[in-house]
Coordinates of C-alpha atoms in Angstrom, one line a residue:
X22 CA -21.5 66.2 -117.3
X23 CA -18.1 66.7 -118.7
X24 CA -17.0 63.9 -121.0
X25 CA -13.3 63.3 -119.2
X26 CA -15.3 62.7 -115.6
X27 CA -17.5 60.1 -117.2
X28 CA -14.3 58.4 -118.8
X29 CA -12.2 58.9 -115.4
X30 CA -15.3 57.5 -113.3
X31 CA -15.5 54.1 -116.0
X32 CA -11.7 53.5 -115.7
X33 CA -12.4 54.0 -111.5
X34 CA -15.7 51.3 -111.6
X35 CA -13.3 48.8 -114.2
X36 CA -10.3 48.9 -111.9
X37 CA -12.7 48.7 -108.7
X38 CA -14.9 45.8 -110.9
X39 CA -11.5 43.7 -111.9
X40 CA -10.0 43.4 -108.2
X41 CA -9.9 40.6 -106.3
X42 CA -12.8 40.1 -103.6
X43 CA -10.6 39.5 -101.4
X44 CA -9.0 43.4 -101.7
X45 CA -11.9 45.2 -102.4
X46 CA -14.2 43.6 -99.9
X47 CA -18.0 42.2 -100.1
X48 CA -20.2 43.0 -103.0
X49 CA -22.3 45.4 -100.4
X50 CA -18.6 47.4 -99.5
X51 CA -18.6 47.6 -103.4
X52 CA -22.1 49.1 -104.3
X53 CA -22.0 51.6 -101.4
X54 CA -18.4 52.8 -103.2
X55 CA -19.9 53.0 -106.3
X56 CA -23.0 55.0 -104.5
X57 CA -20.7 57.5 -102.9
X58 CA -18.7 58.0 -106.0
X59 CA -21.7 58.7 -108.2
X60 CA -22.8 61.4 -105.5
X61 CA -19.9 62.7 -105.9
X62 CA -19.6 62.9 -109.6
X63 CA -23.1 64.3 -109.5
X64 CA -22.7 66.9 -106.8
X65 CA -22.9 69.6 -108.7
X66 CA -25.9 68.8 -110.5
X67 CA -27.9 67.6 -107.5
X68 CA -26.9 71.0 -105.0
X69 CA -28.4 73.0 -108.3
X70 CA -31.3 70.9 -108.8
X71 CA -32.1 71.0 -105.2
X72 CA -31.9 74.9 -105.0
X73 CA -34.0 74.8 -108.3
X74 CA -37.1 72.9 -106.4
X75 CA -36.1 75.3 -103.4
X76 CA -36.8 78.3 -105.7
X77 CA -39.7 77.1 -107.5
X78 CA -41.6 76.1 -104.4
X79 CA -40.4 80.0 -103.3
X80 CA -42.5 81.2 -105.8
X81 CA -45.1 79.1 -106.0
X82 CA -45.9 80.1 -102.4
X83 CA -45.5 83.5 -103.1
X84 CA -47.7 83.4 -105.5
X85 CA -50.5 81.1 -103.6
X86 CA -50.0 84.0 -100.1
X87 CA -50.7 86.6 -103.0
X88 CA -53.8 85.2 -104.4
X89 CA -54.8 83.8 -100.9
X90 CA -57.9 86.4 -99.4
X91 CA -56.7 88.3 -96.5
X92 CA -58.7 89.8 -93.7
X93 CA -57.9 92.7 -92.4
X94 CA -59.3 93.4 -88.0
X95 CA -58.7 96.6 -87.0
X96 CA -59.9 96.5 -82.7
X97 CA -60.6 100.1 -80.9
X98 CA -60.4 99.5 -77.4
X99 CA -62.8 101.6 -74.9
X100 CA -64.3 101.7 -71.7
X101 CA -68.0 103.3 -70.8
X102 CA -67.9 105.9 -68.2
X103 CA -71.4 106.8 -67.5
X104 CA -73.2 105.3 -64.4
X105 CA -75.6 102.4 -65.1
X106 CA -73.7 100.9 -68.3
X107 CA -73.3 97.4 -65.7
X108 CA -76.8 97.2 -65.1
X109 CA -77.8 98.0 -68.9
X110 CA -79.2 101.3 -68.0
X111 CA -78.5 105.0 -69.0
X112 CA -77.9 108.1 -66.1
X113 CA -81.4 108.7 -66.5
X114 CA -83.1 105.3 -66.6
X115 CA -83.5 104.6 -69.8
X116 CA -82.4 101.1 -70.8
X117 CA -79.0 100.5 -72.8
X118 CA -77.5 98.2 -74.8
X119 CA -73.9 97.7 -76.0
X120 CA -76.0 97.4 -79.7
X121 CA -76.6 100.4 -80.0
X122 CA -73.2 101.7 -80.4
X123 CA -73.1 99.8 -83.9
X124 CA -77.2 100.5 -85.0
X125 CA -77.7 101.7 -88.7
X126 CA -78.0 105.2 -88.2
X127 CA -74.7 105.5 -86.4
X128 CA -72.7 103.5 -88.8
X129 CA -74.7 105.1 -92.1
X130 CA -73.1 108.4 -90.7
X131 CA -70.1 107.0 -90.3
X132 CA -70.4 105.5 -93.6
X133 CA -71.1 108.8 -95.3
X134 CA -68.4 111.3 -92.9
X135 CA -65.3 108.9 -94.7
X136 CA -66.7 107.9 -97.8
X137 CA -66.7 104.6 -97.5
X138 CA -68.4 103.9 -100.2
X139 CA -65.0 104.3 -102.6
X140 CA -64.6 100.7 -101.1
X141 CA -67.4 98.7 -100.0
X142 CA -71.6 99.0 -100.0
X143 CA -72.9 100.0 -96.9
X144 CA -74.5 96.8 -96.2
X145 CA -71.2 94.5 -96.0
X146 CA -69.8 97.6 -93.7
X147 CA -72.4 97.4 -91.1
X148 CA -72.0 93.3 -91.1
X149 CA -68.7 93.9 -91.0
X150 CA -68.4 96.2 -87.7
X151 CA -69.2 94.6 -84.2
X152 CA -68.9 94.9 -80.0
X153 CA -67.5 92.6 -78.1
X154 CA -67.0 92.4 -74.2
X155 CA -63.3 92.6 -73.6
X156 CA -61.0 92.3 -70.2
X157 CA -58.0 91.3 -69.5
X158 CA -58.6 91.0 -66.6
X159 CA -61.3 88.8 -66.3
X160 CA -60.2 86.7 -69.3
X161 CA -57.5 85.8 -67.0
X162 CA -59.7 85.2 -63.7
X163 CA -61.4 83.1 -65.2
X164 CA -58.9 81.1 -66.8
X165 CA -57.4 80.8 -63.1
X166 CA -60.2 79.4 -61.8
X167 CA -61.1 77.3 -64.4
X168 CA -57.8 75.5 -63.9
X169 CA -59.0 75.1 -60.4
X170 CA -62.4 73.3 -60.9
X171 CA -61.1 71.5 -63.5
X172 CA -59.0 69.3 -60.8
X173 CA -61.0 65.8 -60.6
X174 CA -59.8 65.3 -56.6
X175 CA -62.2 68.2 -55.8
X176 CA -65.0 67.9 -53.4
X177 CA -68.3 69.3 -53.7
X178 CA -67.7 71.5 -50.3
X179 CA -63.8 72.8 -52.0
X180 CA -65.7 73.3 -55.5
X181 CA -69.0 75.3 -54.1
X182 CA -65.8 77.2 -52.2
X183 CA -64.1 78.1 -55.2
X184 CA -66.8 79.2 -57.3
X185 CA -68.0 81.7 -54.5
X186 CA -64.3 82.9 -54.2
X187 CA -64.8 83.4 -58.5
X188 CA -67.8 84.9 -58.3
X189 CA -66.7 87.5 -55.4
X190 CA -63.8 88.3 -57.4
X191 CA -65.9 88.6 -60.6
X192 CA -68.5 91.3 -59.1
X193 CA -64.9 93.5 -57.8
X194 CA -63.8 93.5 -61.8
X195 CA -64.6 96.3 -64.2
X196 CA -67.2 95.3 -66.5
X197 CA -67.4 98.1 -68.5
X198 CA -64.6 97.4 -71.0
X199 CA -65.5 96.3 -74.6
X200 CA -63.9 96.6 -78.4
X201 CA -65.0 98.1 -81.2
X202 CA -63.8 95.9 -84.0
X203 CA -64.0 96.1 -87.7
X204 CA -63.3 92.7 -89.7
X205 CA -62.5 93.9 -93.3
X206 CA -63.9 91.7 -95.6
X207 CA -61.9 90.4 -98.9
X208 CA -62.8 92.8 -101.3
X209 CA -62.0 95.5 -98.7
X210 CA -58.3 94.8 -98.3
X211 CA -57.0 97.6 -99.8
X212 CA -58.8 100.3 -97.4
X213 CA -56.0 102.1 -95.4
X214 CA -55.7 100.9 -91.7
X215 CA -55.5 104.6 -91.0
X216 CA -59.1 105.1 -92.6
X217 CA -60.4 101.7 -91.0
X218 CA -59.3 103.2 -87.5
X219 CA -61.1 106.3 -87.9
X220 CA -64.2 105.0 -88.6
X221 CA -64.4 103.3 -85.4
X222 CA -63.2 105.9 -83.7
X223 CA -66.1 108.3 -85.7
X224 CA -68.7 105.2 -85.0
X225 CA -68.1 105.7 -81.1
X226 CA -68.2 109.9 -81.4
X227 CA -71.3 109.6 -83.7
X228 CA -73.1 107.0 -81.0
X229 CA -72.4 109.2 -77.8
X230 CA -73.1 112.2 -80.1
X231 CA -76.9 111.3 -81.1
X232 CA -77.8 109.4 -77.3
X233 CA -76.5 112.8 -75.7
X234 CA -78.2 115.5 -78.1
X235 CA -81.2 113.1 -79.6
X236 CA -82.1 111.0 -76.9
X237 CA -80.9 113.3 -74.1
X238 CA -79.7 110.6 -71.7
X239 CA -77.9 112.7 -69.4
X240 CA -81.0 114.6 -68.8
X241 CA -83.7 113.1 -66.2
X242 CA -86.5 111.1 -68.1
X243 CA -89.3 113.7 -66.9
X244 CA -91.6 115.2 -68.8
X245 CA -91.0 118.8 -69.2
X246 CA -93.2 121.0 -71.5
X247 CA -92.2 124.0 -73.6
X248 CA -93.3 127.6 -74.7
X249 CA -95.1 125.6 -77.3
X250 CA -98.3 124.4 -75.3
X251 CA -99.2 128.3 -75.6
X252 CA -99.1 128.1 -79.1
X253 CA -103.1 128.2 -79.6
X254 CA -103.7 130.5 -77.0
X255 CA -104.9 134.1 -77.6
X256 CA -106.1 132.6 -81.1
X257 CA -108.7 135.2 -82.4
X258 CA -110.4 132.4 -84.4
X259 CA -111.4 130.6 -81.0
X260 CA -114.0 131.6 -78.6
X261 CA -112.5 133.8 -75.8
X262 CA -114.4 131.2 -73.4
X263 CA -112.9 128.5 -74.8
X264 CA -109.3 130.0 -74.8
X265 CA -109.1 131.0 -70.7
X266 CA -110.5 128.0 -70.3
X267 CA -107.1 126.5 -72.5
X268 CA -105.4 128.6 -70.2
X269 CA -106.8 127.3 -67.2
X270 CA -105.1 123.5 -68.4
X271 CA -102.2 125.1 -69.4
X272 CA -101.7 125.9 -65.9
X273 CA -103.0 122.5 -64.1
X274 CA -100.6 120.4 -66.7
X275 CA -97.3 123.4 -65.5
X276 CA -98.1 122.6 -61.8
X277 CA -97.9 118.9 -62.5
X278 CA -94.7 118.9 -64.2
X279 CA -92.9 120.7 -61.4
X280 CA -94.4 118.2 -58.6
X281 CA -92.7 115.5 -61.2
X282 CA -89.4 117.4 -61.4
X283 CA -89.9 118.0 -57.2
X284 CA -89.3 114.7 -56.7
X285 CA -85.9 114.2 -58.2
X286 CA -83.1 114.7 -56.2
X287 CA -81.6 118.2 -55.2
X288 CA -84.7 119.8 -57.5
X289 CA -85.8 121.5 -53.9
X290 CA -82.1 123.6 -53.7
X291 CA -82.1 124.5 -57.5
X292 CA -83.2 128.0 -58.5
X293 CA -83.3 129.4 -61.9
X294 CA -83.6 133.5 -62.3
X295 CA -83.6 133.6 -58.1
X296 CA -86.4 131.4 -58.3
X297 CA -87.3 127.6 -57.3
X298 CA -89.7 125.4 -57.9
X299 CA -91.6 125.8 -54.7
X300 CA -92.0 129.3 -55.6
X301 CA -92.8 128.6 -59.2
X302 CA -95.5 125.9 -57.8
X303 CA -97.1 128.9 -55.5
X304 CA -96.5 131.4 -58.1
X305 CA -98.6 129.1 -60.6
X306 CA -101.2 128.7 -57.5
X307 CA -101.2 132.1 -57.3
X308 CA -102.3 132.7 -60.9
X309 CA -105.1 129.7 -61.7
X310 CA -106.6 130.8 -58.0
X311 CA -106.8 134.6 -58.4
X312 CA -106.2 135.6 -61.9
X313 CA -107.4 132.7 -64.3
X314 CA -110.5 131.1 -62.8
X315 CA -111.5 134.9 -61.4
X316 CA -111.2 136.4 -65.3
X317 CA -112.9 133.1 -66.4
X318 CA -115.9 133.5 -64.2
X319 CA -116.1 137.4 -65.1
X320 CA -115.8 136.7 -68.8
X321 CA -118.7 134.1 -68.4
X322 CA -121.5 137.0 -66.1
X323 CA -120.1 139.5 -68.7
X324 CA -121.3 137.5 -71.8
X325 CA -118.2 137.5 -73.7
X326 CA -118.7 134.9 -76.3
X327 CA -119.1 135.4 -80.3
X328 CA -121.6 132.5 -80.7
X329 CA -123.3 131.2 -77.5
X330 CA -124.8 128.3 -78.9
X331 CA -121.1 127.0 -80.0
X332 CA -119.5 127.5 -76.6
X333 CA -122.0 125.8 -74.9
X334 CA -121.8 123.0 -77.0
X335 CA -117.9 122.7 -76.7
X336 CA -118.6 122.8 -72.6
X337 CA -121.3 120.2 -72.9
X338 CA -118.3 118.2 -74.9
X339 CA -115.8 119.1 -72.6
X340 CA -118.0 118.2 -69.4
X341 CA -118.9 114.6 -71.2
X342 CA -114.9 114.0 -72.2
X343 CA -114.7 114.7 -67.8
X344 CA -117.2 112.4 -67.2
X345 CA -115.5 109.6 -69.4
X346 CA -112.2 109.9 -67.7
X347 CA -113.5 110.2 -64.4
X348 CA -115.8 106.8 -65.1
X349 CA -112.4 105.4 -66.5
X350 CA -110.3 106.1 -63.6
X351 CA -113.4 104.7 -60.9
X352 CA -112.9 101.5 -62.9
X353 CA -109.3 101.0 -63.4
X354 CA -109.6 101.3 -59.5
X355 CA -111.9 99.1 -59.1
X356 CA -109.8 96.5 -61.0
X357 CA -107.1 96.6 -59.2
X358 CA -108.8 96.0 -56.0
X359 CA -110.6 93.1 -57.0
X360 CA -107.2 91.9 -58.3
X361 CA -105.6 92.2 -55.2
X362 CA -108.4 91.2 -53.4
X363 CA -108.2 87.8 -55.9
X364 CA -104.9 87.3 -55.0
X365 CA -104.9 87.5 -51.4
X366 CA -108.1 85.1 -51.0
X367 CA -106.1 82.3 -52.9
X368 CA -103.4 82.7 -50.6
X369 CA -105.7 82.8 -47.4
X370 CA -107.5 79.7 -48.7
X371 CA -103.9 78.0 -49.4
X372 CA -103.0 79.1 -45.4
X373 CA -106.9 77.9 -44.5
X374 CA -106.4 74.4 -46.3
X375 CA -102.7 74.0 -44.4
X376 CA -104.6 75.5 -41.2
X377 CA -107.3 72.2 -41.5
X378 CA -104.7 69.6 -42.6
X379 CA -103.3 70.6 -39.0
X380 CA -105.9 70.8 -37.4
X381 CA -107.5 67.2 -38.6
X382 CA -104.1 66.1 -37.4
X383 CA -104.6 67.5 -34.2
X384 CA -108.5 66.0 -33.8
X385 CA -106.9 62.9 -34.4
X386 CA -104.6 62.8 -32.0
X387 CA -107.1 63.7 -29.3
X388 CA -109.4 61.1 -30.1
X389 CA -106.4 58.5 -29.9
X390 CA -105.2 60.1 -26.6
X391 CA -108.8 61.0 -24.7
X392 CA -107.7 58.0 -21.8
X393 CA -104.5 59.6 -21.5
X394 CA -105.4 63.5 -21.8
X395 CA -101.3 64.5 -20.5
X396 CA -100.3 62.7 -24.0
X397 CA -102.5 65.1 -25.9
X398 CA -99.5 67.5 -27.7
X399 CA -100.4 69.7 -30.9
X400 CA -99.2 68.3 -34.0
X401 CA -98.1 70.8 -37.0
X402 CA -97.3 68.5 -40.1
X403 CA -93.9 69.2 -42.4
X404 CA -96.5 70.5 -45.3
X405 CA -97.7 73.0 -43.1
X406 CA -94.4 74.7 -42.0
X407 CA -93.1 74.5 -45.2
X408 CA -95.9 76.6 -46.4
X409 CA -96.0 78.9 -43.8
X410 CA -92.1 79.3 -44.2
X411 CA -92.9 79.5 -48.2
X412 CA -95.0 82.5 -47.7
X413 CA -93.2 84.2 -44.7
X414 CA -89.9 84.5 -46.8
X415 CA -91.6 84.5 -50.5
X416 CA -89.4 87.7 -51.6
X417 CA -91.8 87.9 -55.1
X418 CA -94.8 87.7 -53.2
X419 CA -94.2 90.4 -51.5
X420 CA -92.7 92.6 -54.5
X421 CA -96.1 91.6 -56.0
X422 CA -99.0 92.4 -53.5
X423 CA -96.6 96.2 -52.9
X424 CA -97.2 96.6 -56.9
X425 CA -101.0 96.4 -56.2
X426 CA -101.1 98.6 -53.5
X427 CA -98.8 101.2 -55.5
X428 CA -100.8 101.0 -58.2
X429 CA -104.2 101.3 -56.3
X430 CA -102.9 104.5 -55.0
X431 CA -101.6 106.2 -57.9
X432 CA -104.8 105.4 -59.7
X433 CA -106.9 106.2 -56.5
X434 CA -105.1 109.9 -56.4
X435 CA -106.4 110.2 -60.1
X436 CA -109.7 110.4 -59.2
X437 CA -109.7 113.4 -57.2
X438 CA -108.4 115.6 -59.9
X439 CA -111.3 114.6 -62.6
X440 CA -113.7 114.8 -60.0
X441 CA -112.8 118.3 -59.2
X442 CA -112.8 118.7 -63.1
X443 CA -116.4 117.6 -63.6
X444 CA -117.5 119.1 -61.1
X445 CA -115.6 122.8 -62.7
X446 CA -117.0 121.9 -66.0
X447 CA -120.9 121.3 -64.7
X448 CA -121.0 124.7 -62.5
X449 CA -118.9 126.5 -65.6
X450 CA -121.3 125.3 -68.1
X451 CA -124.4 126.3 -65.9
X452 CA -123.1 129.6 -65.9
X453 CA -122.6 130.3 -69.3
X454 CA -126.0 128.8 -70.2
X455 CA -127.2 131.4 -67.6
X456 CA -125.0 134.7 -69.2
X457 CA -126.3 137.2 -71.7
X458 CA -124.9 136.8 -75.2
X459 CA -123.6 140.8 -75.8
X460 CA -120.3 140.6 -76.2
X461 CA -118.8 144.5 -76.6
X462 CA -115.8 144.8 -78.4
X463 CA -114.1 146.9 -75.7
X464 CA -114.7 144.0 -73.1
X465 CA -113.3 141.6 -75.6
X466 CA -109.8 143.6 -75.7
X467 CA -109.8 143.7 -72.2
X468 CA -109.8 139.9 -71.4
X469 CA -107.6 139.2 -74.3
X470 CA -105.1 141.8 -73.0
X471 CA -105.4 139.7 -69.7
X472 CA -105.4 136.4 -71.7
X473 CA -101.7 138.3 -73.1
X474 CA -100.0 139.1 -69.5
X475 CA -100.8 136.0 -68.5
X476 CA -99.4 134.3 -71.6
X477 CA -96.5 135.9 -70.4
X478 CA -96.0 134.9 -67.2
X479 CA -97.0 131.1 -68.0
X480 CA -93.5 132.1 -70.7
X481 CA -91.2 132.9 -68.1
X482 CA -92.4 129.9 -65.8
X483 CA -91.9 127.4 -68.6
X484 CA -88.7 129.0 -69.4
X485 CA -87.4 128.3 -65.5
X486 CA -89.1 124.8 -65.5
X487 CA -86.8 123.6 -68.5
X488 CA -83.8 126.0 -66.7
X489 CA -84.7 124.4 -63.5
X490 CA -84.6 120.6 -65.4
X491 CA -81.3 121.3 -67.6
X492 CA -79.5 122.5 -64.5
X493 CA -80.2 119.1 -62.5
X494 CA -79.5 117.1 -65.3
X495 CA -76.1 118.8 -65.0
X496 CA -75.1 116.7 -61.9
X497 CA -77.3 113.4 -63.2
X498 CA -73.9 111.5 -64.4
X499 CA -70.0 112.3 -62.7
X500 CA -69.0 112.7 -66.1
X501 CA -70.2 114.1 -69.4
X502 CA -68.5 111.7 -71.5
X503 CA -70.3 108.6 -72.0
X504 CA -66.7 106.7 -73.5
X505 CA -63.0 106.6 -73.1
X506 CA -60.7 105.3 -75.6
X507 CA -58.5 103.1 -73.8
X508 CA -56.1 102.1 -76.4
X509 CA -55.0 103.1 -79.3
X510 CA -56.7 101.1 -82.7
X511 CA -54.4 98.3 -83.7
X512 CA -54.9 96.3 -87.1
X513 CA -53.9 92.6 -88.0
X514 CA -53.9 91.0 -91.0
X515 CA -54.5 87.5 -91.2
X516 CA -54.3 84.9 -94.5
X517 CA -54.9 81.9 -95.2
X518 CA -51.8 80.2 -94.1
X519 CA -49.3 80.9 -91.8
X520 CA -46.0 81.5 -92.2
X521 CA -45.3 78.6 -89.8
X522 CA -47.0 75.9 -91.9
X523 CA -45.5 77.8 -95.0
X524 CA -41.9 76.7 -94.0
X525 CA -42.6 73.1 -92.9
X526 CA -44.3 72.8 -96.0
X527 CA -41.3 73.6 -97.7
X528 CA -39.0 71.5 -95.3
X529 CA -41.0 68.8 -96.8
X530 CA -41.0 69.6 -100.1
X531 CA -37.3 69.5 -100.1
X532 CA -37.0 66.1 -98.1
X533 CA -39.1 64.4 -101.2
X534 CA -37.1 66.2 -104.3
X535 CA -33.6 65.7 -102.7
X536 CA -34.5 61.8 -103.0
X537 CA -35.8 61.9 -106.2
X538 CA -32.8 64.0 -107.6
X539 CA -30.5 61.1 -105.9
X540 CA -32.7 59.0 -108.4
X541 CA -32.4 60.6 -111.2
X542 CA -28.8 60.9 -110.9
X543 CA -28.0 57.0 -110.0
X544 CA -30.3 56.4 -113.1
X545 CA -28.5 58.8 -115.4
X546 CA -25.1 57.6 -114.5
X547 CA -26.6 53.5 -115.0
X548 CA -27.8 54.2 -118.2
X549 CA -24.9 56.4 -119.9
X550 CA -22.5 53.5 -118.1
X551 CA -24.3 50.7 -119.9
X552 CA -24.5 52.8 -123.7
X553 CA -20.4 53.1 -123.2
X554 CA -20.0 49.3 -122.1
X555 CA -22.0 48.3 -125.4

């Protein structure tokens, strides 16, 4: 403070001090002068001191935002195109969930395609990525109609209404629309948001990659066998016996896989090589009827085994194994009818115990009407109808008892099959044990020549089956894409206070220090006043 102000402001307070109070006013008109003057005097000092605080606190919360840990979200919007994703099921049937886009093996080849390992283990990366549900849409509807319910005057009639009204609305809305995102924890804040969007957008290729190639859900979930179910076949090690008769399954199991794929839709109209499946099914007839079980019976009268005593003993085997399966299927059969027979006795004991409560009512009320026999009406009791309504309109019931039956049949249809087979195996078995054992070497080139062009033909079949299969898989789903990127990735970065508070903060840091400054000033110019009086 320069020493001519202080000496100016002294002279000022003396002259002010030495008037009369009649001229200068009340004591209170004189302190709030002497205020206002000091201000003044110490302007300068207090606007710098004030911008000094404003600084420091600048930095200070410069410092604190720096050292605060950040989180990084980086959200990859997409919808799933494939039919089934509402009702948690693949094209094919096969059941899906939206966890599956983020499972281990996805991300851990997500995780080694950008080298992510530069900046975090793999275990924090695959906490750090999940799905959620996300529409617009709906987030809206549903704000909407919770304003709606929320109003107290409602009535039940308005409010049941109204949440119809939602829920009709609700079941019109895409459901198919989630996010991808990837919350970046804090030792992760330095990986490029350009990086962090790609692997989500890699994470969603990857998962549609492996469920299309791996897990073939665009194909229909039938069994279809391959080239290598002929892989034994024609094995000179095995009995020549024993490898028609391989070739005599190979051919039963080929006709059953093309009565599974007949039963999918459009298989009937698909032809592979000019050829259909009805044709491959009589073409397949054609060869067990008059080629294989013919060359098996010939091979049998003509003796052509290497060790007799062996084959038998694998028929014997084979003929027990029958047996087994056919005993297993009688009984599985069996079950289930006493099952369903189980279950519909209970319920025609429930309808029998309803029946008599009626009818006791009824006896009742002709004994209390016999002098009046016009009064005499029949009397069904409340329990009763409700029952009888119960089971008339008891949707599970139903759904139940039509398992049974569909089971009882499909097992029932099994048994005709291993019957025919034990009864193959005994008559087969008979005739070997009946057949001379003198193999010639010429006959034995001669069936497995046969055993060869048949080989052959079961190849091409197979190879139209799996034609036949990949071509009807080809109109399974409308598209081929099981995802579409609906927006582009966007990244926000969010720490642990916000600007907002930041600045009121600092609004009130300033309200406190410009006070305090006032202070130190008014004590300041009190105390260098009072050395210069003494």
């Amino acid at each position: 403070m320069p020493h001519t102000d202080l000496l100016e402001e002294e002279t000022t307070f003396s002259h002010v001090a030495s008037r009369p109070t009649d001229e200068t006013g009340s004591p209170d008109f004189q302190m709030f002068d002497r205020f206002l003057n000091v201000l003044t005097l110490y302007r300068g000092v207090i606007f710098v001191s004030l911008i000094a605080v404003i600084c420091a606190f600048i930095l200070g919360a410069t410092v604190y935002v720096l050292n605060t840990p950040r989180q990084m979200t980086t959200t990859l919007p997409f919808r799933l195109d494939f039919e089934g994703a509402e009702s948690g099921s693949y094209p094919n049937g096969i059941p899906f969930s939206q966890s599956e886009i983020i499972d281990s093996g996805t991300l851990r080849t997500t995780y080694d395609q950008n080298r992510l390992d530069r900046f975090v283990p793999f275990g924090e990366f695959s906490h750090s990525v999940s799905v959620l549900a996300s529409n617009a849409t709906l987030d809206a509807l549903q704000r909407e109609y919770q304003a709606k319910l929320s109003e107290p005057r409602l009535t039940a009639v308005e409010r049941d209404r109204i949440e119809t009204e939602f829920r009709q609305k609700r079941e019109g809305l895409n459901k198919n629309d989630y996010a991808l995102i990837l919350t970046t924890p804090s030792n992760l804040r330095h990986l490029p948001t350009t990086l962090a969007a790609k692997a989500l957008q890699d994470t969603l290729t990857n998962w549609a990659d492996h469920a299309i190639r791996t897990r073939r859900v665009l194909q229909y979930d039938v069994p279809v066998l391959s080239e290598n179910v002929l892989r034994m076949d024609g094995d000179p090690n095995i009995d020549l016996i024993t490898s028609l008769l391989m070739l005599r399954a190979r051919t039963v199991e080929l006709r059953r896989n093309i009565t599974a794929l007949r039963t999918l839709p459009g298989a009937e109209l698909i032809r592979a090589n000019n050829t259909s499946l009805p044709e491959l099914d009589l073409n397949l007839t054609y060869l067990q009827k008059t080629l294989v079980e013919p060359l098996i019976a010939t091979a049998v009268h003509d003796g052509v085994t290497q060790d007799k005593a062996t084959t038998v003993s694998r028929l014997e085997a084979q003929l027990a194994w029958d047996r087994r399966a056919l005993a297993t299927a009688e009984d599985r059969v069996t079950v289930l009818r006493g099952a369903l027979n189980d279950y519909v006795r209970d319920s025609s004991s429930e309808t029998a115990r309803a029946l008599g409560t009626s009818q006791q009512s009824n006896d009742s009320t002709k004994s209390s009407g016999q002098n009046n026999p016009t009064e005499i009406v029949p009397q069904l009791s409340d329990t009763f109808l409700d029952r009888l309504v119960k089971m008339a309109n008891d949707e599970s019931d139903r759904h139940y008892r039509q398992k049974y039956v569909d089971e009882i049949r499909s097992a029932s249809l099994d048994v005709g099959p291993l019957r025919a087979a034990v009864a193959y195996s005994e008559d087969l078995l008979n005739q070997v044990k009946a057949a001379p054992a003198a193999p010639s070497a010429e006959k034995i080139a001669h069936y497995r020549a046969e055993m060869d062009r048949l080989q052959n033909e079961f190849r091409r079949t197979i190879s139209d089956i799996n034609t036949i299969h990949r071509l009807l898989s080809r109109g399974l789903s409308p598209t081929r894409n099981l995802f579409t990127q609906t927006g582009a990735p966007s990244t926000t970065i969010d720490s642990g206070i916000s600007a907002g508070r930041l600045v009121l903060v600092g609004v009130a840091v300033t309200l406190i220090a410009l006070p305090l400054i006032i202070a130190a000033a008014l004590m300041h110019w009190f105390v260098t006043t009072r050395r210069r009086t003494a």
